[in-house]
mmCIF file of C-alpha atoms and ligand atoms in Angstrom:
data_model
loop_
_atom_site.group_PDB
_atom_site.id
_atom_site.type_symbol
_atom_site.label_atom_id
_atom_site.label_comp_id
_atom_site.label_asym_id
_atom_site.label_seq_id
_atom_site.Cartn_x
_atom_site.Cartn_y
_atom_site.Cartn_z
ATOM 1 C CA MET M 1 -13.187 50.918 -15.052
ATOM 2 C CA ASN M 2 -12.792 52.421 -11.165
ATOM 3 C CA ALA M 3 -9.738 50.134 -10.513
ATOM 4 C CA GLU M 4 -9.289 50.092 -6.894
ATOM 5 C CA PHE M 5 -12.942 49.617 -6.698
ATOM 6 C CA HIS M 6 -12.329 45.606 -7.938
ATOM 7 C CA ALA M 7 -9.262 46.029 -6.308
ATOM 8 C CA LYS M 8 -10.666 45.596 -2.856
ATOM 9 C CA TRP M 9 -13.443 43.201 -4.266
ATOM 10 C CA SER M 10 -10.462 40.579 -5.743
ATOM 11 C CA ASP M 11 -8.654 41.291 -1.929
ATOM 12 C CA SER M 12 -12.026 39.961 0.057
ATOM 13 C CA ASN M 13 -11.516 37.139 -2.665
ATOM 14 C CA THR M 14 -7.703 36.829 -1.748
ATOM 15 C CA ALA M 15 -9.380 36.450 2.423
ATOM 16 C CA MET M 16 -11.512 33.695 1.348
ATOM 17 C CA VAL M 17 -8.989 31.058 -0.205
ATOM 18 C CA GLU M 18 -6.641 31.905 2.665
ATOM 19 C CA ASN M 19 -9.392 31.540 4.458
ATOM 20 C CA GLY M 20 -10.735 28.699 3.225
ATOM 21 C CA THR M 21 -14.255 29.668 2.847
ATOM 22 C CA TRP M 22 -14.091 29.971 -0.221
ATOM 23 C CA LYS M 23 -16.785 28.307 -2.345
ATOM 24 C CA THR M 24 -16.130 26.635 -5.796
ATOM 25 C CA LEU M 25 -18.903 26.075 -8.697
ATOM 26 C CA ARG M 26 -18.474 22.830 -10.354
ATOM 27 C CA HIS M 27 -19.995 22.817 -13.037
ATOM 28 C CA LEU M 28 -22.709 20.032 -14.459
ATOM 29 C CA GLU M 29 -22.233 18.548 -18.140
ATOM 30 C CA GLY M 30 -25.873 17.249 -17.488
ATOM 31 C CA PRO M 31 -29.175 16.993 -15.820
ATOM 32 C CA MET M 32 -29.979 17.358 -12.172
ATOM 33 C CA SER M 33 -30.845 13.337 -11.050
ATOM 34 C CA ALA M 34 -29.619 10.519 -9.107
ATOM 35 C CA ARG M 35 -26.239 10.090 -11.185
ATOM 36 C CA THR M 36 -25.013 13.260 -13.302
ATOM 37 C CA ARG M 37 -21.910 13.957 -15.430
ATOM 38 C CA MET M 38 -19.923 17.689 -13.507
ATOM 39 C CA GLU M 39 -17.104 18.972 -15.619
ATOM 40 C CA ASN M 40 -13.533 16.824 -15.117
ATOM 41 C CA ARG M 41 -14.612 14.708 -12.716
ATOM 42 C CA GLY M 42 -17.121 11.765 -15.523
ATOM 43 C CA GLU M 43 -20.111 10.702 -13.592
ATOM 44 C CA VAL M 44 -20.672 11.047 -9.788
ATOM 45 C CA VAL M 45 -24.170 10.525 -7.667
ATOM 46 C CA ILE M 46 -25.877 13.357 -6.199
ATOM 47 C CA LEU M 47 -26.528 14.077 -2.574
ATOM 48 C CA SER M 48 -26.280 17.627 -2.127
ATOM 49 C CA SER M 49 -29.201 18.950 -4.484
ATOM 50 C CA ASN M 50 -32.847 19.229 -2.612
ATOM 51 C CA ASN M 51 -34.450 17.151 -5.580
ATOM 52 C CA TYR M 52 -36.051 14.779 -2.915
ATOM 53 C CA LEU M 53 -39.194 13.876 -5.451
ATOM 54 C CA GLY M 54 -36.218 12.955 -8.164
ATOM 55 C CA LEU M 55 -38.561 15.066 -10.640
ATOM 56 C CA ALA M 56 -35.843 17.802 -11.683
ATOM 57 C CA ASN M 57 -35.170 15.542 -14.735
ATOM 58 C CA HIS M 58 -38.723 13.728 -14.801
ATOM 59 C CA PRO M 59 -40.160 13.550 -18.436
ATOM 60 C CA ASP M 60 -43.079 14.277 -17.931
ATOM 61 C CA VAL M 61 -42.112 17.500 -16.106
ATOM 62 C CA VAL M 62 -39.456 18.214 -18.841
ATOM 63 C CA ALA M 63 -42.933 18.432 -21.184
ATOM 64 C CA ALA M 64 -45.165 19.753 -19.307
ATOM 65 C CA SER M 65 -42.849 22.254 -19.110
ATOM 66 C CA LYS M 66 -41.963 21.785 -22.634
ATOM 67 C CA ALA M 67 -45.249 22.496 -24.175
ATOM 68 C CA GLY M 68 -45.962 25.144 -21.028
ATOM 69 C CA LEU M 69 -43.388 27.158 -23.453
ATOM 70 C CA ASP M 70 -44.314 26.210 -26.987
ATOM 71 C CA MET M 71 -47.983 27.858 -25.121
ATOM 72 C CA TYR M 72 -47.005 30.754 -24.086
ATOM 73 C CA GLY M 73 -43.787 32.291 -25.159
ATOM 74 C CA ALA M 74 -40.587 33.105 -22.629
ATOM 75 C CA GLY M 75 -43.020 34.901 -21.014
ATOM 76 C CA THR M 76 -45.284 37.126 -19.862
ATOM 77 C CA ALA M 77 -42.428 40.341 -21.017
ATOM 78 C CA SER M 78 -43.163 42.586 -17.505
ATOM 79 C CA VAL M 79 -45.568 42.507 -14.589
ATOM 80 C CA ARG M 80 -48.387 40.780 -13.840
ATOM 81 C CA PHE M 81 -51.122 43.810 -13.332
ATOM 82 C CA ILE M 82 -49.979 45.468 -15.991
ATOM 83 C CA CYS M 83 -49.749 43.488 -18.694
ATOM 84 C CA GLY M 84 -51.703 39.744 -17.719
ATOM 85 C CA THR M 85 -51.169 37.023 -16.149
ATOM 86 C CA PHE M 86 -51.526 33.008 -18.366
ATOM 87 C CA THR M 87 -53.428 30.796 -17.737
ATOM 88 C CA ILE M 88 -51.233 28.182 -15.863
ATOM 89 C CA HIS M 89 -50.242 31.072 -13.455
ATOM 90 C CA ARG M 90 -53.737 30.363 -11.997
ATOM 91 C CA GLU M 91 -54.561 26.262 -12.879
ATOM 92 C CA LEU M 92 -50.479 25.990 -10.647
ATOM 93 C CA GLU M 93 -51.818 28.603 -7.799
ATOM 94 C CA LYS M 94 -54.628 26.802 -7.786
ATOM 95 C CA ALA M 95 -53.116 22.849 -7.463
ATOM 96 C CA LEU M 96 -51.064 24.889 -4.559
ATOM 97 C CA ALA M 97 -53.262 26.375 -2.340
ATOM 98 C CA ASP M 98 -55.251 22.477 -2.773
ATOM 99 C CA LEU M 99 -51.880 21.341 -2.093
ATOM 100 C CA SER M 100 -51.074 23.943 1.017
ATOM 101 C CA GLY M 101 -54.829 23.000 2.276
ATOM 102 C CA THR M 102 -56.185 27.110 2.010
ATOM 103 C CA GLU M 103 -57.986 29.244 0.145
ATOM 104 C CA ALA M 104 -55.490 30.191 -1.877
ATOM 105 C CA ALA M 105 -51.681 31.047 -3.120
ATOM 106 C CA LEU M 106 -49.869 33.029 -4.925
ATOM 107 C CA SER M 107 -47.159 32.425 -7.335
ATOM 108 C CA TYR M 108 -42.879 34.337 -7.026
ATOM 109 C CA VAL M 109 -39.874 33.834 -9.011
ATOM 110 C CA SER M 110 -38.102 31.915 -6.507
ATOM 111 C CA CYS M 111 -39.287 31.637 -2.098
ATOM 112 C CA TRP M 112 -36.220 33.979 -1.834
ATOM 113 C CA SER M 113 -39.201 36.572 -3.653
ATOM 114 C CA ALA M 114 -42.324 35.460 -1.943
ATOM 115 C CA ASN M 115 -40.391 35.953 2.177
ATOM 116 C CA THR M 116 -38.990 38.670 0.842
ATOM 117 C CA GLY M 117 -41.951 40.229 -0.474
ATOM 118 C CA ALA M 118 -44.359 38.619 1.582
ATOM 119 C CA ILE M 119 -43.004 39.588 5.310
ATOM 120 C CA PRO M 120 -43.153 43.301 4.942
ATOM 121 C CA LEU M 121 -45.559 43.649 4.248
ATOM 122 C CA LEU M 122 -47.907 41.096 6.488
ATOM 123 C CA ALA M 123 -45.736 42.582 9.685
ATOM 124 C CA SER M 124 -45.283 47.103 9.452
ATOM 125 C CA GLN M 125 -45.309 49.494 11.246
ATOM 126 C CA GLY M 126 -47.291 48.756 14.760
ATOM 127 C CA ASP M 127 -47.071 44.992 14.525
ATOM 128 C CA VAL M 128 -43.726 42.608 15.790
ATOM 129 C CA ILE M 129 -42.577 39.801 14.785
ATOM 130 C CA VAL M 130 -41.477 36.735 16.710
ATOM 131 C CA SER M 131 -38.496 34.577 13.796
ATOM 132 C CA ASP M 132 -36.253 31.895 15.165
ATOM 133 C CA GLU M 133 -32.750 32.101 15.355
ATOM 134 C CA LEU M 134 -32.012 29.902 12.483
ATOM 135 C CA ASN M 135 -34.536 30.679 9.767
ATOM 136 C CA HIS M 136 -33.483 30.849 6.256
ATOM 137 C CA ALA M 137 -31.754 33.027 5.229
ATOM 138 C CA SER M 138 -34.762 34.570 3.173
ATOM 139 C CA ILE M 139 -36.319 34.421 6.075
ATOM 140 C CA ILE M 140 -34.014 36.867 7.612
ATOM 141 C CA ASP M 141 -33.698 39.713 4.540
ATOM 142 C CA GLY M 142 -37.467 40.008 4.459
ATOM 143 C CA ILE M 143 -37.440 40.843 8.511
ATOM 144 C CA ARG M 144 -34.611 43.553 8.017
ATOM 145 C CA LEU M 145 -37.198 45.087 5.167
ATOM 146 C CA SER M 146 -39.826 44.452 7.252
ATOM 147 C CA LYS M 147 -40.708 48.139 9.285
ATOM 148 C CA ALA M 148 -42.115 45.603 12.482
ATOM 149 C CA GLU M 149 -40.288 45.673 16.105
ATOM 150 C CA ARG M 150 -38.112 41.983 15.622
ATOM 151 C CA ARG M 151 -37.927 39.195 18.293
ATOM 152 C CA ILE M 152 -35.687 36.489 17.884
ATOM 153 C CA TYR M 153 -36.383 33.193 20.023
ATOM 154 C CA LYS M 154 -33.575 30.595 20.213
ATOM 155 C CA HIS M 155 -33.716 28.024 18.093
ATOM 156 C CA SER M 156 -37.120 25.595 19.491
ATOM 157 C CA ASP M 157 -37.213 26.975 22.257
ATOM 158 C CA MET M 158 -40.481 26.995 23.199
ATOM 159 C CA LYS M 159 -40.490 28.696 26.596
ATOM 160 C CA ASN M 160 -38.420 31.756 24.854
ATOM 161 C CA LEU M 161 -40.961 32.063 22.013
ATOM 162 C CA GLU M 162 -43.524 32.581 25.132
ATOM 163 C CA SER M 163 -41.001 34.960 26.754
ATOM 164 C CA LYS M 164 -40.373 36.553 23.425
ATOM 165 C CA LEU M 165 -44.783 36.897 22.755
ATOM 166 C CA THR M 166 -44.585 38.308 25.997
ATOM 167 C CA GLU M 167 -42.613 41.528 25.125
ATOM 168 C CA ALA M 168 -43.493 41.339 21.606
ATOM 169 C CA ARG M 169 -47.539 41.877 23.081
ATOM 170 C CA LYS M 170 -46.147 44.842 25.322
ATOM 171 C CA ILE M 171 -44.015 46.759 22.264
ATOM 172 C CA LYS M 172 -46.886 46.445 19.525
ATOM 173 C CA GLY M 173 -48.620 48.627 18.083
ATOM 174 C CA GLU M 174 -52.163 50.194 19.110
ATOM 175 C CA GLY M 175 -54.208 47.779 16.022
ATOM 176 C CA GLY M 176 -50.603 46.093 15.712
ATOM 177 C CA SER M 177 -50.797 42.090 14.965
ATOM 178 C CA ILE M 178 -48.093 40.123 16.079
ATOM 179 C CA LEU M 179 -46.495 36.873 13.603
ATOM 180 C CA VAL M 180 -44.539 34.392 14.559
ATOM 181 C CA ILE M 181 -42.495 32.750 11.986
ATOM 182 C CA THR M 182 -40.420 29.617 11.679
ATOM 183 C CA ASP M 183 -39.260 27.631 9.031
ATOM 184 C CA GLY M 184 -40.923 23.746 8.547
ATOM 185 C CA VAL M 185 -38.264 22.205 8.476
ATOM 186 C CA PHE M 186 -34.601 23.410 9.464
ATOM 187 C CA SER M 187 -32.497 23.625 6.424
ATOM 188 C CA MET M 188 -28.999 23.140 8.367
ATOM 189 C CA GLU M 189 -30.407 20.493 10.742
ATOM 190 C CA GLY M 190 -32.911 18.785 9.767
ATOM 191 C CA ASP M 191 -35.388 18.917 11.990
ATOM 192 C CA LEU M 192 -39.112 19.641 12.154
ATOM 193 C CA ALA M 193 -40.320 22.924 13.553
ATOM 194 C CA ARG M 194 -42.483 22.221 16.719
ATOM 195 C CA LEU M 195 -45.528 23.173 15.245
ATOM 196 C CA PRO M 196 -47.685 21.648 17.776
ATOM 197 C CA ASP M 197 -46.250 23.510 20.176
ATOM 198 C CA ILE M 198 -45.486 27.139 18.069
ATOM 199 C CA LEU M 199 -49.894 27.029 17.419
ATOM 200 C CA GLU M 200 -50.490 26.226 20.850
ATOM 201 C CA ILE M 201 -47.890 29.241 22.421
ATOM 202 C CA ALA M 202 -49.007 31.559 19.733
ATOM 203 C CA GLY M 203 -52.597 31.018 20.299
ATOM 204 C CA ARG M 204 -52.990 33.017 23.658
ATOM 205 C CA PHE M 205 -50.884 35.849 22.724
ATOM 206 C CA GLY M 206 -53.633 36.196 19.746
ATOM 207 C CA ALA M 207 -50.594 35.642 17.268
ATOM 208 C CA ALA M 208 -50.167 34.586 13.399
ATOM 209 C CA VAL M 209 -48.159 31.890 12.014
ATOM 210 C CA MET M 210 -46.439 32.018 9.299
ATOM 211 C CA VAL M 211 -44.627 28.794 7.759
ATOM 212 C CA ASP M 212 -41.585 28.336 5.685
ATOM 213 C CA ASP M 213 -41.827 25.159 4.559
ATOM 214 C CA SER M 214 -39.394 24.511 1.441
ATOM 215 C CA HIS M 215 -38.072 21.452 2.974
ATOM 216 C CA ALA M 216 -41.269 19.895 4.335
ATOM 217 C CA THR M 217 -43.046 19.765 1.292
ATOM 218 C CA GLY M 218 -43.349 16.954 -1.707
ATOM 219 C CA VAL M 219 -41.843 14.821 1.735
ATOM 220 C CA LEU M 220 -43.140 14.947 4.692
ATOM 221 C CA GLY M 221 -46.973 14.238 5.638
ATOM 222 C CA PRO M 222 -48.910 11.335 4.220
ATOM 223 C CA HIS M 223 -49.675 12.818 1.169
ATOM 224 C CA GLY M 224 -46.223 14.957 1.093
ATOM 225 C CA ARG M 225 -48.145 18.149 2.393
ATOM 226 C CA GLY M 226 -45.396 19.246 4.611
ATOM 227 C CA THR M 227 -45.674 19.516 8.314
ATOM 228 C CA PRO M 228 -49.048 21.061 8.648
ATOM 229 C CA GLU M 229 -50.166 17.686 6.805
ATOM 230 C CA HIS M 230 -46.421 15.311 8.842
ATOM 231 C CA TYR M 231 -48.901 16.823 12.577
ATOM 232 C CA GLY M 232 -52.188 16.882 11.635
ATOM 233 C CA LEU M 233 -52.783 20.978 11.623
ATOM 234 C CA GLU M 234 -54.111 21.413 8.085
ATOM 235 C CA GLY M 235 -55.168 24.615 7.558
ATOM 236 C CA GLN M 236 -54.858 26.261 11.076
ATOM 237 C CA ILE M 237 -51.367 27.643 9.732
ATOM 238 C CA ASP M 238 -52.023 31.741 8.994
ATOM 239 C CA ILE M 239 -49.339 31.945 6.267
ATOM 240 C CA ILE M 240 -47.243 29.058 4.158
ATOM 241 C CA THR M 241 -44.412 29.909 2.235
ATOM 242 C CA GLY M 242 -43.301 27.217 0.006
ATOM 243 C CA THR M 243 -40.266 26.850 -3.290
ATOM 244 C CA LEU M 244 -40.573 25.239 -6.608
ATOM 245 C CA GLY M 245 -37.193 24.612 -6.203
ATOM 246 C CA LYS M 246 -36.950 21.457 -4.767
ATOM 247 C CA ALA M 247 -39.361 18.539 -4.200
ATOM 248 C CA LEU M 248 -41.798 20.158 -6.768
ATOM 249 C CA GLY M 249 -40.006 20.068 -10.329
ATOM 250 C CA GLY M 250 -36.594 21.439 -9.322
ATOM 251 C CA ALA M 251 -36.299 24.161 -11.476
ATOM 252 C CA ALA M 252 -37.225 27.604 -9.464
ATOM 253 C CA GLY M 253 -40.006 29.456 -8.416
ATOM 254 C CA GLY M 254 -42.300 30.042 -5.044
ATOM 255 C CA TYR M 255 -45.202 30.415 -3.416
ATOM 256 C CA VAL M 256 -47.781 31.755 -0.899
ATOM 257 C CA ALA M 257 -50.319 30.563 0.189
ATOM 258 C CA SER M 258 -52.747 31.491 3.257
ATOM 259 C CA SER M 259 -56.742 32.617 3.168
ATOM 260 C CA ARG M 260 -57.984 34.610 -0.150
ATOM 261 C CA ALA M 261 -57.414 38.038 1.830
ATOM 262 C CA VAL M 262 -54.039 37.750 2.340
ATOM 263 C CA VAL M 263 -53.654 36.601 -1.180
ATOM 264 C CA ASP M 264 -55.486 39.336 -2.409
ATOM 265 C CA ALA M 265 -53.447 41.941 -0.686
ATOM 266 C CA LEU M 266 -50.101 40.578 -1.466
ATOM 267 C CA ILE M 267 -51.949 40.319 -5.514
ATOM 268 C CA GLN M 268 -51.869 43.610 -4.340
ATOM 269 C CA SER M 269 -48.995 46.008 -2.892
ATOM 270 C CA SER M 270 -46.582 42.956 -2.014
ATOM 271 C CA ARG M 271 -43.260 44.507 -4.110
ATOM 272 C CA PRO M 272 -41.855 41.768 -5.960
ATOM 273 C CA GLN M 273 -45.782 40.881 -7.144
ATOM 274 C CA ILE M 274 -45.966 44.355 -8.797
ATOM 275 C CA PHE M 275 -42.180 45.404 -9.875
ATOM 276 C CA SER M 276 -41.277 42.980 -10.975
ATOM 277 C CA ASN M 277 -41.770 40.092 -14.040
ATOM 278 C CA ALA M 278 -44.468 36.871 -13.758
ATOM 279 C CA LEU M 279 -42.890 33.138 -12.905
ATOM 280 C CA PRO M 280 -42.044 32.115 -16.428
ATOM 281 C CA ALA M 281 -45.045 29.702 -18.619
ATOM 282 C CA SER M 282 -42.172 26.968 -18.847
ATOM 283 C CA VAL M 283 -41.360 26.467 -15.214
ATOM 284 C CA ALA M 284 -44.655 27.498 -14.012
ATOM 285 C CA ALA M 285 -46.191 24.675 -16.421
ATOM 286 C CA GLY M 286 -43.135 22.572 -15.094
ATOM 287 C CA ALA M 287 -44.318 23.166 -11.395
ATOM 288 C CA LEU M 288 -47.804 22.325 -12.030
ATOM 289 C CA GLU M 289 -47.075 19.078 -13.388
ATOM 290 C CA ALA M 290 -44.726 18.266 -10.459
ATOM 291 C CA VAL M 291 -47.547 19.150 -7.818
ATOM 292 C CA ARG M 292 -50.021 16.446 -9.663
ATOM 293 C CA LEU M 293 -46.923 13.229 -9.951
ATOM 294 C CA LEU M 294 -46.855 14.457 -6.108
ATOM 295 C CA ARG M 295 -50.670 13.733 -5.248
ATOM 296 C CA GLY M 296 -50.825 11.360 -8.239
ATOM 297 C CA ASP M 297 -48.150 8.749 -7.801
ATOM 298 C CA ALA M 298 -47.421 7.410 -4.496
ATOM 299 C CA ALA M 299 -44.152 5.634 -4.638
ATOM 300 C CA LEU M 300 -42.329 9.154 -5.630
ATOM 301 C CA LEU M 301 -42.263 9.203 -1.375
ATOM 302 C CA ALA M 302 -42.155 5.820 -0.817
ATOM 303 C CA ARG M 303 -39.292 6.196 -2.314
ATOM 304 C CA LEU M 304 -37.777 9.201 -0.557
ATOM 305 C CA ARG M 305 -38.914 7.698 2.361
ATOM 306 C CA GLU M 306 -36.865 4.480 1.320
ATOM 307 C CA ASN M 307 -33.794 5.824 0.602
ATOM 308 C CA THR M 308 -33.867 8.013 3.149
ATOM 309 C CA HIS M 309 -33.940 5.726 5.898
ATOM 310 C CA THR M 310 -31.275 3.676 4.008
ATOM 311 C CA LEU M 311 -29.139 5.858 3.731
ATOM 312 C CA ARG M 312 -29.274 6.975 7.526
ATOM 313 C CA ASN M 313 -29.577 3.674 9.026
ATOM 314 C CA GLY M 314 -26.133 2.833 6.805
ATOM 315 C CA LEU M 315 -24.317 5.913 7.432
ATOM 316 C CA LYS M 316 -25.525 4.920 11.763
ATOM 317 C CA SER M 317 -24.467 1.708 11.309
ATOM 318 C CA MET M 318 -20.304 2.475 9.585
ATOM 319 C CA GLY M 319 -20.476 4.793 13.112
ATOM 320 C CA PHE M 320 -21.258 7.949 11.421
ATOM 321 C CA ASN M 321 -23.660 10.306 14.037
ATOM 322 C CA PRO M 322 -25.990 11.910 11.517
ATOM 323 C CA LEU M 323 -28.597 14.839 13.548
ATOM 324 C CA GLU M 324 -31.940 13.156 14.388
ATOM 325 C CA GLY M 325 -34.946 14.330 12.006
ATOM 326 C CA GLU M 326 -38.171 12.816 9.695
ATOM 327 C CA SER M 327 -37.130 14.706 6.714
ATOM 328 C CA GLY M 328 -35.173 13.915 3.186
ATOM 329 C CA ILE M 329 -31.480 15.905 5.280
ATOM 330 C CA ILE M 330 -28.886 14.090 7.505
ATOM 331 C CA PRO M 331 -26.844 16.462 8.669
ATOM 332 C CA ILE M 332 -23.140 14.587 9.787
ATOM 333 C CA ILE M 333 -21.611 17.024 12.300
ATOM 334 C CA VAL M 334 -17.095 16.597 12.187
ATOM 335 C CA GLY M 335 -16.300 19.891 13.734
ATOM 336 C CA GLN M 336 -13.837 22.082 12.421
ATOM 337 C CA THR M 337 -14.719 23.500 8.274
ATOM 338 C CA SER M 338 -11.683 23.247 6.634
ATOM 339 C CA PHE M 339 -11.841 19.281 7.238
ATOM 340 C CA ALA M 340 -15.877 19.800 6.521
ATOM 341 C CA ILE M 341 -14.478 20.618 2.978
ATOM 342 C CA ASP M 342 -12.007 17.981 2.901
ATOM 343 C CA MET M 343 -13.935 15.611 3.827
ATOM 344 C CA SER M 344 -16.955 16.793 1.259
ATOM 345 C CA ALA M 345 -13.447 16.443 -1.334
ATOM 346 C CA LYS M 346 -12.679 13.400 -0.100
ATOM 347 C CA LEU M 347 -16.198 11.778 -1.140
ATOM 348 C CA LEU M 348 -15.737 14.163 -4.429
ATOM 349 C CA ASP M 349 -12.689 12.087 -5.448
ATOM 350 C CA ARG M 350 -14.892 8.757 -5.222
ATOM 351 C CA GLY M 351 -16.999 9.713 -7.380
ATOM 352 C CA VAL M 352 -20.256 11.612 -4.847
ATOM 353 C CA PHE M 353 -21.088 14.740 -4.854
ATOM 354 C CA VAL M 354 -22.464 16.159 -0.751
ATOM 355 C CA THR M 355 -21.681 19.374 0.076
ATOM 356 C CA GLY M 356 -20.310 20.387 3.307
ATOM 357 C CA PHE M 357 -20.985 23.357 4.813
ATOM 358 C CA GLY M 358 -18.470 25.053 7.451
ATOM 359 C CA PHE M 359 -18.314 28.902 9.142
ATOM 360 C CA PRO M 360 -20.141 31.258 8.744
ATOM 361 C CA VAL M 361 -23.190 28.868 6.895
ATOM 362 C CA VAL M 362 -23.288 27.612 10.053
ATOM 363 C CA PRO M 363 -21.567 28.173 13.823
ATOM 364 C CA GLU M 364 -17.324 28.058 14.499
ATOM 365 C CA GLY M 365 -17.291 24.308 15.427
ATOM 366 C CA THR M 366 -20.011 23.030 14.002
ATOM 367 C CA ALA M 367 -19.439 22.086 10.367
ATOM 368 C CA ARG M 368 -20.991 19.748 8.511
ATOM 369 C CA ILE M 369 -21.947 17.178 5.799
ATOM 370 C CA ARG M 370 -24.893 17.587 4.786
ATOM 371 C CA VAL M 371 -26.164 14.338 3.443
ATOM 372 C CA GLN M 372 -30.331 14.625 1.515
ATOM 373 C CA SER M 373 -32.115 12.460 -0.129
ATOM 374 C CA SER M 374 -33.462 11.753 -3.854
ATOM 375 C CA ALA M 375 -36.536 9.021 -4.790
ATOM 376 C CA ALA M 376 -34.374 9.779 -7.539
ATOM 377 C CA LEU M 377 -31.398 7.136 -5.996
ATOM 378 C CA THR M 378 -31.365 3.375 -6.878
ATOM 379 C CA LYS M 379 -30.308 0.865 -5.042
ATOM 380 C CA GLY M 380 -26.974 1.200 -6.666
ATOM 381 C CA ASP M 381 -26.542 4.854 -6.232
ATOM 382 C CA ILE M 382 -26.934 3.883 -2.335
ATOM 383 C CA GLU M 383 -23.984 1.207 -1.796
ATOM 384 C CA LYS M 384 -21.065 3.191 -4.729
ATOM 385 C CA ALA M 385 -22.045 6.347 -2.086
ATOM 386 C CA LEU M 386 -22.313 4.306 1.306
ATOM 387 C CA ASP M 387 -18.897 2.971 0.202
ATOM 388 C CA ALA M 388 -17.427 6.516 -0.008
ATOM 389 C CA PHE M 389 -18.840 7.023 3.402
ATOM 390 C CA SER M 390 -17.432 3.445 4.811
ATOM 391 C CA ALA M 391 -13.838 4.683 3.276
ATOM 392 C CA VAL M 392 -13.287 8.354 3.519
ATOM 393 C CA GLY M 393 -14.602 7.772 7.424
ATOM 394 C CA ARG M 394 -11.973 5.533 7.883
ATOM 395 C CA GLU M 395 -9.456 7.102 5.753
ATOM 396 C CA LEU M 396 -10.307 10.965 7.853
ATOM 397 C CA GLY M 397 -10.642 8.999 12.146
ATOM 398 C CA LEU M 398 -14.684 9.339 11.924
ATOM 399 C CA ILE M 399 -14.741 6.370 11.905
HETATM 400 C C1 PLP J 401 -36.210 26.980 3.914
HETATM 401 C C2 PLP J 401 -35.419 28.240 2.799
HETATM 402 N N1 PLP J 401 -36.777 28.968 2.384
HETATM 403 C C3 PLP J 401 -36.376 29.495 2.033
HETATM 404 C C4 PLP J 401 -35.305 29.096 0.324
HETATM 405 C C5 PLP J 401 -35.361 29.995 -1.535
HETATM 406 O O1 PLP J 401 -36.132 29.436 -1.792
HETATM 407 P P1 PLP J 401 -36.447 29.541 -3.056
HETATM 408 O O2 PLP J 401 -34.919 28.788 -3.553
HETATM 409 O O3 PLP J 401 -37.063 29.087 -4.270
HETATM 410 O O4 PLP J 401 -35.414 30.353 -3.554
HETATM 411 C C6 PLP J 401 -34.683 27.795 0.877
HETATM 412 C C7 PLP J 401 -33.503 27.861 -0.950
HETATM 413 O O5 PLP J 401 -32.800 27.338 0.016
HETATM 414 C C8 PLP J 401 -35.053 27.433 1.750
HETATM 415 O O6 PLP J 401 -33.811 26.431 2.323
#
């Protein structure tokens, strides 16, 4: 062991504790649900998970995952093109393509892997990527891995997008493409990408559009198909990426949905596809069941919407001022990072688990409590959560 090396990391950790950015892992003793048991805390109501449809512990999803495990075992023990792929992968990918309104889809072990695997292949030397400044870290890292030129536009600023596209057109190589990339729902703000405007502007510049709909699939649109359905733009987005780790079962996994040509190219050359194992069969089977539940049980989406509405209105009526939005994310800006962390701790003392986010995740001075809704929450859970917000909000002088 190299003592100096480890001491360096220990010092770095201490600095994080001292400047208030240290993250503590909370240990849960039961499944992710509206309430669960937290070590040394007892039962807590959860407002910090992306379990939008409440499927993470749904009996049908759990049963399907177990059946997947029984049928296929743990996994392929290798890469798909080398040792084959399970038929459950094909079924899942067909269901994801149907859900996304695209010709084809391809699963990855996470959406992180999908974004960092697809972007460098689909935009490379001679191409230009034009990306929203608030895009998810996995898009940012995907762009870092790409050999394409890049231009970052101000968050949802369509004038700025247009000016970056004007630059992109000048700097792209002969035969190069321009790829505009945006989150569908921005995870820290809860706001929606302005897809109709983005598509119209991208169209004028001959650019393709990629949307990461991780926080929108299973949440937005009349049937929960995400931001394209919300805006009536199904079939018009060139590339959609998404996660299976939020509304669609909550285990893990991600996907790219696009034309057959793009998906085939990814199977051939996307590095996580050709150098890394496939999604475990149990996870694929659980996610497939989650997609089926989303499509077959309209009550899930209705409950999510009703709960989001009740939470948002409850917070507003007691004097909080959450950022407006139509997604399942309800951020309350509180200012300093230490304030958000303190508020989150006080809420947990009252049995409500909701995370505070501060610098460097969000800009200094805009630290926030991010409330996330779920179809799993009962009226009693929401009442308990709102009571805690009311007490803590008054104690901290926020309301
Ligand atoms: C917009 C967005 N993209 C991608 C990801 C990564 O998803 P996964 O957990 O499947 O890697 C997340 C997760 O936080 C996300 O919010």
